Amino acid sequence: MNAPQDPAPYLRDLLERFRELREGKVQSSLPGMDRTGPDTFAIAVATTDGQVWSAGDDRHPFSLQSISKPFLYGMALDQLGREAVHRKVAVEPTGEAFNSLTELEEDHLPYNPMINSGAIAISALLHHAAPRESQQRMMGMFGEYLGRAALVHDAVKGRELEGAHRNRAIAHLLRHFEVIGDDIDGAIRLYAWQCAVMLDTRELALMAATLANGGVQPVTGRCAIQRRHVRDVLTLMFTCGMYDTSGTWAYHVGLPAKSGVSGGVMAVVPGRMGLAVYSPRLDAHGHSVRGVEVFKAWAADWGLGVLGGGEHGDGSVHPVPDPAASAQAN
Ligand code: GLN
């Protein structure tokens, strides 16, 4: 099956197929609205010509969290150029959790911009380039993707700042290895802001559709990121966007994607559409449990994988082992 003319009935069907999936835990550090309704569930698709379809709690607001990372990476490429950015952060998957310090400690350079160490290095770069304007510029960038003024949730941002001990530890290690400069607070502040940007599932699909559309927001027609940098963002989303399950995701879904601990997941079908799922119960890797399962079925049903088809190009779905889960079991 390809994408149907009117996807709304299919989206409603997806919602019903996965509604009973109630495994996983809501991230405990998310205050306020992010924690309400562990069963909240929404699915949306936005096409590169600006049409949006959705089902479920599609206007329920949540925070971007780590889904902000590819957008900040794109902003850094636009403002500072590839060379300056990649002096500070590599392009290699880690096989580690999003907030790992292990590989940083060993190799002294963040492995990629999709994990906390890389995103904090990017935040430091952007903050250092314009200390007084970095927040405003970042909100301007998010506003271009959203097609409206971007807003942050104060309590989410506050919690992100006050509970940021692990992220501060990462920032101090980055400072120790001279990846970033002295203004650790500035970098952590910008990082906290990006995690606390609020949106709903329809808007997340539109942000993904902007990347699918070469950086042009499909509704406003405005440029959110230079076309020549979209490829880098999508490449890093494909290889590193789902952290230590990026390989499994590529095998099952085959699309550049990014998840966040609020429960959002977005994926990009280049040239065609942006897809988004929101459901806040998370697996051990910090991905929405329903989000991952919905995307496996969706990619297989619509034959979306960039390397052909859905799971195996023939739409069949079968399980493969999760090395992290089997390591825990042993
Ligand atoms: N705010 C979270 C953190 O820095 C974002 C992580 C995520 O969404 N995976 O730990």
mmCIF file of C-alpha atoms and ligand atoms in Angstrom:
data_model
loop_
_atom_site.group_PDB
_atom_site.id
_atom_site.type_symbol
_atom_site.label_atom_id
_atom_site.label_comp_id
_atom_site.label_asym_id
_atom_site.label_seq_id
_atom_site.Cartn_x
_atom_site.Cartn_y
_atom_site.Cartn_z
ATOM 1 C CA MET A 1 0.000 0.000 0.000
ATOM 2 C CA ASN A 2 1.235 3.490 -0.815
ATOM 3 C CA ALA A 3 0.174 6.663 1.036
ATOM 4 C CA PRO A 4 -3.611 6.881 0.438
ATOM 5 C CA GLN A 5 -5.273 9.984 -1.056
ATOM 6 C CA ASP A 6 -7.029 10.667 2.239
ATOM 7 C CA PRO A 7 -4.751 9.353 5.003
ATOM 8 C CA ALA A 8 -7.132 10.262 7.864
ATOM 9 C CA PRO A 9 -8.889 6.839 8.086
ATOM 10 C CA TYR A 10 -5.509 5.066 8.040
ATOM 11 C CA LEU A 11 -4.214 7.289 10.876
ATOM 12 C CA ARG A 12 -7.324 6.552 12.959
ATOM 13 C CA ASP A 13 -6.805 2.843 12.291
ATOM 14 C CA LEU A 14 -3.134 3.061 13.402
ATOM 15 C CA LEU A 15 -4.254 4.744 16.608
ATOM 16 C CA GLU A 16 -6.709 1.938 17.363
ATOM 17 C CA ARG A 17 -4.158 -0.788 16.532
ATOM 18 C CA PHE A 18 -1.686 0.528 19.100
ATOM 19 C CA ARG A 19 -3.941 2.159 21.709
ATOM 20 C CA GLU A 20 -3.858 -0.865 24.014
ATOM 21 C CA LEU A 21 -0.056 -0.794 24.145
ATOM 22 C CA ARG A 22 0.502 0.587 27.652
ATOM 23 C CA GLU A 23 4.075 -0.459 28.362
ATOM 24 C CA GLY A 24 6.760 1.993 29.402
ATOM 25 C CA LYS A 25 7.061 4.884 31.830
ATOM 26 C CA VAL A 26 6.488 8.607 31.476
ATOM 27 C CA GLN A 27 9.719 10.572 32.057
ATOM 28 C CA SER A 28 9.616 11.479 35.741
ATOM 29 C CA SER A 29 11.545 14.751 35.390
ATOM 30 C CA LEU A 30 8.927 16.411 33.165
ATOM 31 C CA PRO A 31 6.798 18.837 35.160
ATOM 32 C CA GLY A 32 3.353 20.166 34.345
ATOM 33 C CA MET A 33 1.530 19.337 31.170
ATOM 34 C CA ASP A 34 4.095 16.855 29.885
ATOM 35 C CA ARG A 35 3.213 14.458 32.672
ATOM 36 C CA THR A 36 -0.534 14.632 32.324
ATOM 37 C CA GLY A 37 -2.223 11.771 30.570
ATOM 38 C CA PRO A 38 0.228 8.886 30.103
ATOM 39 C CA ASP A 39 -2.216 7.472 27.561
ATOM 40 C CA THR A 40 -2.292 10.603 25.410
ATOM 41 C CA PHE A 41 -1.772 9.472 21.825
ATOM 42 C CA ALA A 42 -1.568 11.376 18.539
ATOM 43 C CA ILE A 43 -0.404 10.705 14.986
ATOM 44 C CA ALA A 44 0.104 13.257 12.195
ATOM 45 C CA VAL A 45 1.420 13.498 8.659
ATOM 46 C CA ALA A 46 2.278 16.689 6.764
ATOM 47 C CA THR A 47 3.094 16.687 3.063
ATOM 48 C CA THR A 48 5.638 18.869 1.299
ATOM 49 C CA ASP A 49 2.738 20.707 -0.359
ATOM 50 C CA GLY A 50 1.422 21.766 3.042
ATOM 51 C CA GLN A 51 -1.461 19.395 3.744
ATOM 52 C CA VAL A 52 -1.732 18.059 7.293
ATOM 53 C CA TRP A 53 -3.769 15.067 8.518
ATOM 54 C CA SER A 54 -3.895 13.860 12.093
ATOM 55 C CA ALA A 55 -5.703 11.619 14.551
ATOM 56 C CA GLY A 56 -6.064 11.396 18.343
ATOM 57 C CA ASP A 57 -4.857 14.068 20.785
ATOM 58 C CA ASP A 58 -3.269 16.010 17.964
ATOM 59 C CA ARG A 59 -3.443 19.429 19.705
ATOM 60 C CA HIS A 60 -2.009 18.230 23.006
ATOM 61 C CA PRO A 61 1.112 20.308 23.739
ATOM 62 C CA PHE A 62 4.435 18.716 24.679
ATOM 63 C CA SER A 63 8.067 19.805 24.801
ATOM 64 C CA LEU A 64 10.574 19.079 22.053
ATOM 65 C CA GLN A 65 13.297 17.688 24.334
ATOM 66 C CA SER A 66 15.888 15.882 22.190
ATOM 67 C CA ILE A 67 13.865 16.363 19.015
ATOM 68 C CA SER A 68 15.381 19.867 19.156
ATOM 69 C CA LYS A 69 18.858 18.466 18.439
ATOM 70 C CA PRO A 70 18.721 18.123 14.633
ATOM 71 C CA PHE A 71 17.269 21.648 14.362
ATOM 72 C CA LEU A 72 20.050 23.174 16.460
ATOM 73 C CA TYR A 73 22.607 21.248 14.416
ATOM 74 C CA GLY A 74 21.071 22.707 11.248
ATOM 75 C CA MET A 75 21.134 26.199 12.730
ATOM 76 C CA ALA A 76 24.827 25.800 13.603
ATOM 77 C CA LEU A 77 25.601 24.644 10.037
ATOM 78 C CA ASP A 78 23.743 27.656 8.623
ATOM 79 C CA GLN A 79 25.398 30.166 10.940
ATOM 80 C CA LEU A 80 28.912 28.800 11.308
ATOM 81 C CA GLY A 81 29.458 26.402 8.410
ATOM 82 C CA ARG A 82 30.323 22.712 8.275
ATOM 83 C CA GLU A 83 33.989 23.076 9.048
ATOM 84 C CA ALA A 84 33.576 25.080 12.256
ATOM 85 C CA VAL A 85 30.829 22.781 13.518
ATOM 86 C CA HIS A 86 32.675 19.555 12.793
ATOM 87 C CA ARG A 87 35.838 20.720 14.493
ATOM 88 C CA LYS A 88 33.778 20.296 17.673
ATOM 89 C CA VAL A 89 31.569 17.306 16.966
ATOM 90 C CA ALA A 90 32.004 14.131 14.912
ATOM 91 C CA VAL A 91 29.461 12.205 12.821
ATOM 92 C CA GLU A 92 29.675 8.712 14.292
ATOM 93 C CA PRO A 93 26.953 6.730 16.092
ATOM 94 C CA THR A 94 27.848 5.815 19.659
ATOM 95 C CA GLY A 95 25.928 2.661 20.498
ATOM 96 C CA GLU A 96 25.462 4.388 23.875
ATOM 97 C CA ALA A 97 22.536 6.088 25.622
ATOM 98 C CA PHE A 98 21.732 9.729 24.760
ATOM 99 C CA ASN A 99 23.316 11.078 27.945
ATOM 100 C CA SER A 100 26.427 8.889 27.960
ATOM 101 C CA LEU A 101 29.837 10.257 28.942
ATOM 102 C CA THR A 102 31.799 7.098 28.106
ATOM 103 C CA GLU A 103 32.834 7.821 24.549
ATOM 104 C CA LEU A 104 33.505 11.464 25.377
ATOM 105 C CA GLU A 105 35.822 10.419 28.161
ATOM 106 C CA GLU A 106 37.677 8.040 25.833
ATOM 107 C CA ASP A 107 37.929 10.117 22.675
ATOM 108 C CA HIS A 108 37.532 13.708 23.955
ATOM 109 C CA LEU A 109 35.149 14.775 21.199
ATOM 110 C CA PRO A 110 31.358 14.355 21.082
ATOM 111 C CA TYR A 111 30.517 11.571 18.633
ATOM 112 C CA ASN A 112 27.551 13.273 16.975
ATOM 113 C CA PRO A 113 25.096 16.195 17.372
ATOM 114 C CA MET A 114 22.093 13.942 18.204
ATOM 115 C CA ILE A 115 23.293 13.008 21.710
ATOM 116 C CA ASN A 116 23.558 15.314 24.715
ATOM 117 C CA SER A 117 27.350 15.822 24.535
ATOM 118 C CA GLY A 118 27.161 16.827 20.857
ATOM 119 C CA ALA A 119 24.097 19.022 21.388
ATOM 120 C CA ILE A 120 25.727 20.801 24.333
ATOM 121 C CA ALA A 121 28.844 21.412 22.209
ATOM 122 C CA ILE A 122 26.590 22.850 19.455
ATOM 123 C CA SER A 123 24.776 25.021 22.024
ATOM 124 C CA ALA A 124 28.125 26.318 23.287
ATOM 125 C CA LEU A 125 29.226 27.154 19.737
ATOM 126 C CA LEU A 126 26.008 29.043 18.990
ATOM 127 C CA HIS A 127 26.032 30.805 22.335
ATOM 128 C CA HIS A 128 29.668 31.791 21.983
ATOM 129 C CA ALA A 129 29.008 33.207 18.494
ATOM 130 C CA ALA A 130 26.301 35.588 19.810
ATOM 131 C CA PRO A 131 26.110 35.544 23.636
ATOM 132 C CA ARG A 132 23.401 38.191 23.891
ATOM 133 C CA GLU A 133 21.260 37.012 21.010
ATOM 134 C CA SER A 134 21.618 33.240 20.949
ATOM 135 C CA GLN A 135 18.250 32.491 22.611
ATOM 136 C CA GLN A 136 16.379 34.943 20.436
ATOM 137 C CA ARG A 137 18.014 33.610 17.268
ATOM 138 C CA MET A 138 17.215 30.057 18.261
ATOM 139 C CA MET A 139 13.573 30.927 18.938
ATOM 140 C CA GLY A 140 13.504 32.658 15.533
ATOM 141 C CA MET A 141 14.788 29.463 13.896
ATOM 142 C CA PHE A 142 12.138 27.307 15.607
ATOM 143 C CA GLY A 143 9.513 29.872 14.613
ATOM 144 C CA GLU A 144 10.405 29.371 10.930
ATOM 145 C CA TYR A 145 9.848 25.610 11.195
ATOM 146 C CA LEU A 146 6.643 26.026 13.216
ATOM 147 C CA GLY A 147 5.199 28.815 11.093
ATOM 148 C CA ARG A 148 4.390 30.805 14.254
ATOM 149 C CA ALA A 149 6.254 32.368 17.180
ATOM 150 C CA ALA A 150 8.033 29.644 19.185
ATOM 151 C CA LEU A 151 7.305 29.460 22.923
ATOM 152 C CA VAL A 152 9.027 27.677 25.795
ATOM 153 C CA HIS A 153 7.359 26.105 28.838
ATOM 154 C CA ASP A 154 8.853 27.875 31.866
ATOM 155 C CA ALA A 155 8.468 24.972 34.300
ATOM 156 C CA VAL A 156 9.991 22.489 31.837
ATOM 157 C CA LYS A 157 12.876 24.877 31.200
ATOM 158 C CA GLY A 158 13.336 25.505 34.943
ATOM 159 C CA ARG A 159 13.382 21.809 35.704
ATOM 160 C CA GLU A 160 15.812 21.233 32.827
ATOM 161 C CA LEU A 161 18.150 23.813 34.344
ATOM 162 C CA GLU A 162 17.924 22.875 37.990
ATOM 163 C CA GLY A 163 18.103 19.118 37.347
ATOM 164 C CA ALA A 164 20.887 19.358 34.783
ATOM 165 C CA HIS A 165 23.630 17.759 36.872
ATOM 166 C CA ARG A 166 24.480 15.091 34.322
ATOM 167 C CA ASN A 167 24.370 17.600 31.460
ATOM 168 C CA ARG A 168 26.555 19.961 33.486
ATOM 169 C CA ALA A 169 28.983 17.096 34.052
ATOM 170 C CA ILE A 170 29.072 16.573 30.280
ATOM 171 C CA ALA A 171 29.643 20.323 29.772
ATOM 172 C CA HIS A 172 32.498 20.333 32.288
ATOM 173 C CA LEU A 173 34.116 17.366 30.549
ATOM 174 C CA LEU A 174 33.742 19.224 27.251
ATOM 175 C CA ARG A 175 35.425 22.227 28.871
ATOM 176 C CA HIS A 176 38.167 19.990 30.294
ATOM 177 C CA PHE A 177 38.922 18.628 26.809
ATOM 178 C CA GLU A 178 38.768 22.187 25.402
ATOM 179 C CA VAL A 179 35.851 21.420 23.097
ATOM 180 C CA ILE A 180 33.931 24.350 24.618
ATOM 181 C CA GLY A 181 34.952 27.569 26.371
ATOM 182 C CA ASP A 182 34.335 28.870 29.880
ATOM 183 C CA ASP A 183 30.688 29.898 29.579
ATOM 184 C CA ILE A 184 29.208 26.592 30.698
ATOM 185 C CA ASP A 185 26.082 28.293 32.096
ATOM 186 C CA GLY A 186 25.387 29.953 28.755
ATOM 187 C CA ALA A 187 25.646 26.640 26.904
ATOM 188 C CA ILE A 188 23.452 24.789 29.419
ATOM 189 C CA ARG A 189 20.869 27.614 29.358
ATOM 190 C CA LEU A 190 20.566 27.453 25.567
ATOM 191 C CA TYR A 191 20.345 23.664 25.778
ATOM 192 C CA ALA A 192 17.540 23.882 28.388
ATOM 193 C CA TRP A 193 15.591 26.378 26.253
ATOM 194 C CA GLN A 194 15.676 24.163 23.193
ATOM 195 C CA CYS A 195 14.388 21.165 25.192
ATOM 196 C CA ALA A 196 11.451 23.240 26.516
ATOM 197 C CA VAL A 197 10.075 24.520 23.176
ATOM 198 C CA MET A 198 6.377 23.575 23.055
ATOM 199 C CA LEU A 199 4.393 22.205 20.128
ATOM 200 C CA ASP A 200 1.736 19.653 19.197
ATOM 201 C CA THR A 201 1.884 16.563 16.990
ATOM 202 C CA ARG A 202 0.582 18.327 13.864
ATOM 203 C CA GLU A 203 3.298 20.950 14.242
ATOM 204 C CA LEU A 204 5.951 18.278 14.736
ATOM 205 C CA ALA A 205 4.857 16.670 11.457
ATOM 206 C CA LEU A 206 5.192 20.094 9.800
ATOM 207 C CA MET A 207 8.702 20.556 11.179
ATOM 208 C CA ALA A 208 9.639 17.158 9.731
ATOM 209 C CA ALA A 209 7.926 18.097 6.441
ATOM 210 C CA THR A 210 10.100 21.242 6.298
ATOM 211 C CA LEU A 211 13.178 18.979 6.295
ATOM 212 C CA ALA A 212 11.459 16.730 3.719
ATOM 213 C CA ASN A 213 10.910 19.867 1.622
ATOM 214 C CA GLY A 214 14.567 20.935 1.400
ATOM 215 C CA GLY A 215 14.251 23.385 4.303
ATOM 216 C CA VAL A 216 11.217 25.342 3.051
ATOM 217 C CA GLN A 217 8.273 25.344 5.467
ATOM 218 C CA PRO A 218 5.447 23.900 3.332
ATOM 219 C CA VAL A 219 2.690 26.251 4.623
ATOM 220 C CA THR A 220 4.530 29.585 4.899
ATOM 221 C CA GLY A 221 6.953 28.987 2.009
ATOM 222 C CA ARG A 222 9.726 30.451 4.164
ATOM 223 C CA CYS A 223 13.220 29.013 4.458
ATOM 224 C CA ALA A 224 13.982 27.470 7.876
ATOM 225 C CA ILE A 225 17.391 26.000 6.967
ATOM 226 C CA GLN A 226 19.601 26.286 3.897
ATOM 227 C CA ARG A 227 18.868 23.497 1.425
ATOM 228 C CA ARG A 228 22.545 22.437 1.254
ATOM 229 C CA HIS A 229 22.545 21.648 4.996
ATOM 230 C CA VAL A 230 19.353 19.563 5.053
ATOM 231 C CA ARG A 231 21.259 16.559 3.753
ATOM 232 C CA ASP A 232 23.678 16.662 6.705
ATOM 233 C CA VAL A 233 20.829 16.915 9.214
ATOM 234 C CA LEU A 234 18.962 13.978 7.636
ATOM 235 C CA THR A 235 22.129 11.877 7.432
ATOM 236 C CA LEU A 236 22.838 12.341 11.130
ATOM 237 C CA MET A 237 19.183 11.663 11.978
ATOM 238 C CA PHE A 238 19.391 8.439 9.968
ATOM 239 C CA THR A 239 22.627 7.167 11.526
ATOM 240 C CA CYS A 240 22.343 8.575 15.075
ATOM 241 C CA GLY A 241 18.832 9.990 15.659
ATOM 242 C CA MET A 242 17.581 7.012 17.662
ATOM 243 C CA TYR A 243 20.821 6.685 19.697
ATOM 244 C CA ASP A 244 21.734 3.098 20.511
ATOM 245 C CA THR A 245 18.731 1.770 18.589
ATOM 246 C CA SER A 246 19.547 3.668 15.368
ATOM 247 C CA GLY A 247 20.553 0.425 13.618
ATOM 248 C CA THR A 248 17.391 -1.387 14.664
ATOM 249 C CA TRP A 249 15.288 1.616 13.618
ATOM 250 C CA ALA A 250 17.019 1.798 10.211
ATOM 251 C CA TYR A 251 16.344 -1.898 9.731
ATOM 252 C CA HIS A 252 12.677 -1.712 10.696
ATOM 253 C CA VAL A 253 11.619 1.776 9.610
ATOM 254 C CA GLY A 254 14.341 2.996 7.254
ATOM 255 C CA LEU A 255 13.714 6.733 7.720
ATOM 256 C CA PRO A 256 15.744 9.600 9.221
ATOM 257 C CA ALA A 257 14.137 10.210 12.620
ATOM 258 C CA LYS A 258 14.482 11.799 16.039
ATOM 259 C CA SER A 259 12.837 11.076 19.369
ATOM 260 C CA GLY A 260 12.568 13.007 22.632
ATOM 261 C CA VAL A 261 11.840 11.965 26.225
ATOM 262 C CA SER A 262 8.552 13.883 26.221
ATOM 263 C CA GLY A 263 7.255 11.059 23.971
ATOM 264 C CA GLY A 264 7.435 12.662 20.526
ATOM 265 C CA VAL A 265 9.015 10.948 17.528
ATOM 266 C CA MET A 266 9.347 12.486 14.070
ATOM 267 C CA ALA A 267 10.504 10.934 10.810
ATOM 268 C CA VAL A 268 11.220 12.414 7.393
ATOM 269 C CA VAL A 269 10.334 10.940 4.007
ATOM 270 C CA PRO A 270 12.608 13.093 1.808
ATOM 271 C CA GLY A 271 10.773 14.972 -0.906
ATOM 272 C CA ARG A 272 7.397 13.710 0.266
ATOM 273 C CA MET A 273 6.328 14.172 3.886
ATOM 274 C CA GLY A 274 6.986 14.534 7.586
ATOM 275 C CA LEU A 275 5.501 12.070 10.067
ATOM 276 C CA ALA A 276 4.996 12.450 13.822
ATOM 277 C CA VAL A 277 3.731 10.381 16.732
ATOM 278 C CA TYR A 278 3.252 11.476 20.328
ATOM 279 C CA SER A 279 2.702 9.098 23.231
ATOM 280 C CA PRO A 280 4.621 9.726 26.458
ATOM 281 C CA ARG A 281 5.311 6.223 27.817
ATOM 282 C CA LEU A 282 8.992 5.495 27.094
ATOM 283 C CA ASP A 283 11.121 2.395 26.596
ATOM 284 C CA ALA A 284 14.545 1.914 28.209
ATOM 285 C CA HIS A 285 16.216 3.953 25.436
ATOM 286 C CA GLY A 286 14.001 7.005 25.995
ATOM 287 C CA HIS A 287 11.796 6.455 22.910
ATOM 288 C CA SER A 288 7.996 6.449 22.926
ATOM 289 C CA VAL A 289 6.937 2.772 23.093
ATOM 290 C CA ARG A 290 3.875 3.331 20.928
ATOM 291 C CA GLY A 291 5.844 5.709 18.707
ATOM 292 C CA VAL A 292 8.357 3.008 17.749
ATOM 293 C CA GLU A 293 5.671 0.389 17.084
ATOM 294 C CA VAL A 294 3.481 2.773 15.097
ATOM 295 C CA PHE A 295 6.427 3.747 12.890
ATOM 296 C CA LYS A 296 7.348 0.120 12.149
ATOM 297 C CA ALA A 297 3.811 -0.612 10.976
ATOM 298 C CA TRP A 298 3.434 2.711 9.161
ATOM 299 C CA ALA A 299 6.700 2.404 7.201
ATOM 300 C CA ALA A 300 5.865 -1.166 6.219
ATOM 301 C CA ASP A 301 2.251 -0.373 5.257
ATOM 302 C CA TRP A 302 3.118 2.643 3.118
ATOM 303 C CA GLY A 303 6.462 1.274 1.878
ATOM 304 C CA LEU A 304 8.359 4.317 3.148
ATOM 305 C CA GLY A 305 11.964 3.244 3.850
ATOM 306 C CA VAL A 306 14.511 5.372 1.982
ATOM 307 C CA LEU A 307 16.409 2.243 0.951
ATOM 308 C CA GLY A 308 13.246 0.648 -0.331
ATOM 309 C CA GLY A 309 9.905 -0.369 1.052
ATOM 310 C CA GLY A 310 9.085 -0.814 4.683
ATOM 311 C CA GLU A 311 10.774 -3.330 6.856
ATOM 312 C CA HIS A 312 12.112 -5.593 4.113
ATOM 313 C CA GLY A 313 10.669 -3.872 1.154
ATOM 314 C CA ASP A 314 7.863 -6.447 1.173
ATOM 315 C CA GLY A 315 5.995 -4.958 4.136
ATOM 316 C CA SER A 316 6.560 -7.963 6.419
ATOM 317 C CA VAL A 317 7.225 -7.349 10.116
ATOM 318 C CA HIS A 318 9.266 -9.683 12.289
ATOM 319 C CA PRO A 319 11.195 -9.144 15.512
ATOM 320 C CA VAL A 320 14.969 -8.746 15.785
ATOM 321 C CA PRO A 321 16.841 -8.834 19.113
ATOM 322 C CA ASP A 322 17.649 -5.640 21.027
ATOM 323 C CA PRO A 323 21.267 -6.040 22.255
ATOM 324 C CA ALA A 324 20.735 -3.630 25.170
ATOM 325 C CA ALA A 325 17.696 -5.595 26.354
ATOM 326 C CA SER A 326 19.483 -8.940 26.095
ATOM 327 C CA ALA A 327 22.508 -7.502 27.961
ATOM 328 C CA GLN A 328 20.153 -6.452 30.787
ATOM 329 C CA ALA A 329 18.571 -9.900 30.819
ATOM 330 C CA ASN A 330 21.927 -11.702 31.241
HETATM 331 N N1 GLN B 1 16.167 17.217 28.316
HETATM 332 C C1 GLN B 1 16.624 15.887 28.135
HETATM 333 C C2 GLN B 1 18.067 15.730 28.631
HETATM 334 O O1 GLN B 1 18.868 16.566 28.370
HETATM 335 C C3 GLN B 1 16.522 15.528 26.681
HETATM 336 C C4 GLN B 1 16.866 14.092 26.439
HETATM 337 C C5 GLN B 1 15.989 13.401 25.420
HETATM 338 O O2 GLN B 1 14.926 13.877 25.028
HETATM 339 N N2 GLN B 1 16.410 12.211 25.061
HETATM 340 O O3 GLN B 1 18.412 14.777 29.283
#
